[in-house]
C-alpha positions as YAML, in Angstrom:
chain: A
units: angstrom
residues:
- id: 1
  name: MET
  ca: [25.45, -53.45, -7.71]
- id: 2
  name: ALA
  ca: [25.50, -55.82, -10.54]
- id: 3
  name: PRO
  ca: [22.78, -56.46, -12.77]
- id: 4
  name: VAL
  ca: [20.15, -59.17, -11.75]
- id: 5
  name: LYS
  ca: [20.18, -62.20, -14.02]
- id: 6
  name: SER
  ca: [17.36, -62.45, -16.69]
- id: 7
  name: ASN
  ca: [14.67, -64.84, -15.91]
- id: 8
  name: ILE
  ca: [13.68, -66.32, -19.07]
- id: 9
  name: ARG
  ca: [11.00, -69.06, -19.95]
- id: 10
  name: ILE
  ca: [10.29, -70.40, -23.24]
- id: 11
  name: TYR
  ca: [7.40, -72.47, -23.95]
- id: 12
  name: SER
  ca: [8.01, -74.57, -26.98]
- id: 13
  name: THR
  ca: [7.09, -77.89, -29.03]
- id: 14
  name: LYS
  ca: [9.69, -80.43, -30.20]
- id: 15
  name: THR
  ca: [8.46, -79.97, -33.83]
- id: 16
  name: CYS
  ca: [8.85, -75.77, -33.75]
- id: 17
  name: PRO
  ca: [11.93, -74.59, -35.95]
- id: 18
  name: TYR
  ca: [11.42, -70.99, -34.23]
- id: 19
  name: CYS
  ca: [11.70, -72.76, -30.80]
- id: 20
  name: VAL
  ca: [14.80, -73.94, -31.72]
- id: 21
  name: LYS
  ca: [16.07, -71.02, -33.21]
- id: 22
  name: ALA
  ca: [15.30, -69.28, -29.93]
- id: 23
  name: LYS
  ca: [17.01, -71.89, -27.52]
- id: 24
  name: THR
  ca: [19.99, -72.01, -29.72]
- id: 25
  name: PHE
  ca: [20.77, -68.25, -29.70]
- id: 26
  name: LEU
  ca: [20.26, -68.13, -25.93]
- id: 27
  name: SER
  ca: [22.46, -70.66, -25.30]
- id: 28
  name: ARG
  ca: [25.14, -69.69, -27.61]
- id: 29
  name: GLU
  ca: [25.03, -66.13, -26.31]
- id: 30
  name: GLY
  ca: [25.35, -67.46, -22.60]
- id: 31
  name: PHE
  ca: [22.00, -67.02, -21.48]
- id: 32
  name: THR
  ca: [20.10, -69.74, -19.10]
- id: 33
  name: PHE
  ca: [16.65, -70.29, -19.52]
- id: 34
  name: GLU
  ca: [13.82, -72.69, -18.52]
- id: 35
  name: GLU
  ca: [11.84, -74.66, -21.10]
- id: 36
  name: VAL
  ca: [8.42, -75.80, -21.05]
- id: 37
  name: ASP
  ca: [7.74, -78.23, -23.56]
- id: 38
  name: LEU
  ca: [4.14, -78.42, -24.48]
- id: 39
  name: THR
  ca: [4.41, -80.86, -27.08]
- id: 40
  name: ASP
  ca: [1.86, -83.28, -25.54]
- id: 41
  name: ARG
  ca: [-0.24, -80.88, -23.54]
- id: 42
  name: PRO
  ca: [-2.94, -79.31, -25.78]
- id: 43
  name: ASP
  ca: [-4.79, -77.75, -22.84]
- id: 44
  name: GLU
  ca: [-1.64, -75.91, -21.60]
- id: 45
  name: ILE
  ca: [-1.26, -74.84, -24.98]
- id: 46
  name: GLU
  ca: [-4.75, -73.11, -25.09]
- id: 47
  name: LYS
  ca: [-4.24, -71.57, -21.89]
- id: 48
  name: ILE
  ca: [-0.93, -69.94, -22.67]
- id: 49
  name: LYS
  ca: [-2.18, -68.82, -25.73]
- id: 50
  name: THR
  ca: [-5.33, -67.31, -24.71]
- id: 51
  name: ARG
  ca: [-3.22, -65.39, -21.78]
- id: 52
  name: THR
  ca: [-0.84, -64.00, -24.09]
- id: 53
  name: GLY
  ca: [-2.99, -63.77, -27.56]
- id: 54
  name: HIS
  ca: [-0.31, -65.16, -29.51]
- id: 55
  name: ARG
  ca: [-1.04, -68.32, -31.67]
- id: 56
  name: THR
  ca: [2.13, -69.91, -32.18]
- id: 57
  name: VAL
  ca: [5.31, -71.20, -30.14]
- id: 58
  name: PRO
  ca: [7.67, -70.33, -29.09]
- id: 59
  name: LEU
  ca: [6.11, -68.38, -26.45]
- id: 60
  name: ILE
  ca: [9.05, -66.07, -24.42]
- id: 61
  name: PHE
  ca: [8.54, -64.44, -21.26]
- id: 62
  name: VAL
  ca: [11.68, -62.41, -19.66]
- id: 63
  name: ASP
  ca: [11.06, -61.83, -15.87]
- id: 64
  name: GLU
  ca: [7.52, -62.72, -16.11]
- id: 65
  name: LYS
  ca: [6.60, -60.26, -18.75]
- id: 66
  name: PHE
  ca: [5.19, -61.91, -22.20]
- id: 67
  name: VAL
  ca: [8.05, -60.75, -25.03]
- id: 68
  name: GLY
  ca: [6.61, -62.68, -27.93]
- id: 69
  name: GLY
  ca: [7.92, -65.30, -30.26]
- id: 70
  name: TYR
  ca: [11.30, -65.63, -31.49]
- id: 71
  name: THR
  ca: [11.08, -63.18, -34.23]
- id: 72
  name: ASP
  ca: [9.60, -60.49, -31.74]
- id: 73
  name: MET
  ca: [12.78, -61.27, -29.29]
- id: 74
  name: MET
  ca: [15.50, -60.58, -31.79]
- id: 75
  name: SER
  ca: [13.45, -57.47, -32.95]
- id: 76
  name: GLN
  ca: [13.24, -56.45, -29.05]
- id: 77
  name: ILE
  ca: [17.10, -57.00, -28.72]
- id: 78
  name: GLN
  ca: [18.30, -55.43, -31.72]
- id: 79
  name: SER
  ca: [16.27, -51.95, -31.10]
- id: 80
  name: GLY
  ca: [17.37, -52.24, -27.41]
- id: 81
  name: ASP
  ca: [13.99, -52.61, -26.12]
- id: 82
  name: LEU
  ca: [15.09, -55.98, -24.57]
- id: 83
  name: VAL
  ca: [18.09, -56.03, -22.68]
- id: 84
  name: LEU
  ca: [18.78, -59.70, -21.40]
- id: 85
  name: GLN
  ca: [21.38, -60.07, -18.26]
- id: 86
  name: ARG
  ca: [23.37, -63.22, -17.95]
...
C-alpha cells in the first residue's frame, strides 16, 4: 500500500519572509499545500494564534496537526520527526 499524501496547510501573510521560505521549500520539493492568506483577516489571525499558542506566521499544519513555523518544520524534517509524503 502506497503512503498517503500529506495534507499541508499554511496560514500566512503577504509580507512574511518566512512564509515565502516555507512555500518555496515545499514547492521546490514537489509538495502541494493549501495556503490560507491572513493578510486582511486580523480576527482569523487572532483565532488561529490563540488555538496554537504560536504568535507569528507562518502557521503550518500537516494532516491537521500543528507543526509550528518555518524553522520548526525544517528542524522536524531534518531530525526525521516529520516525514512528508508527496
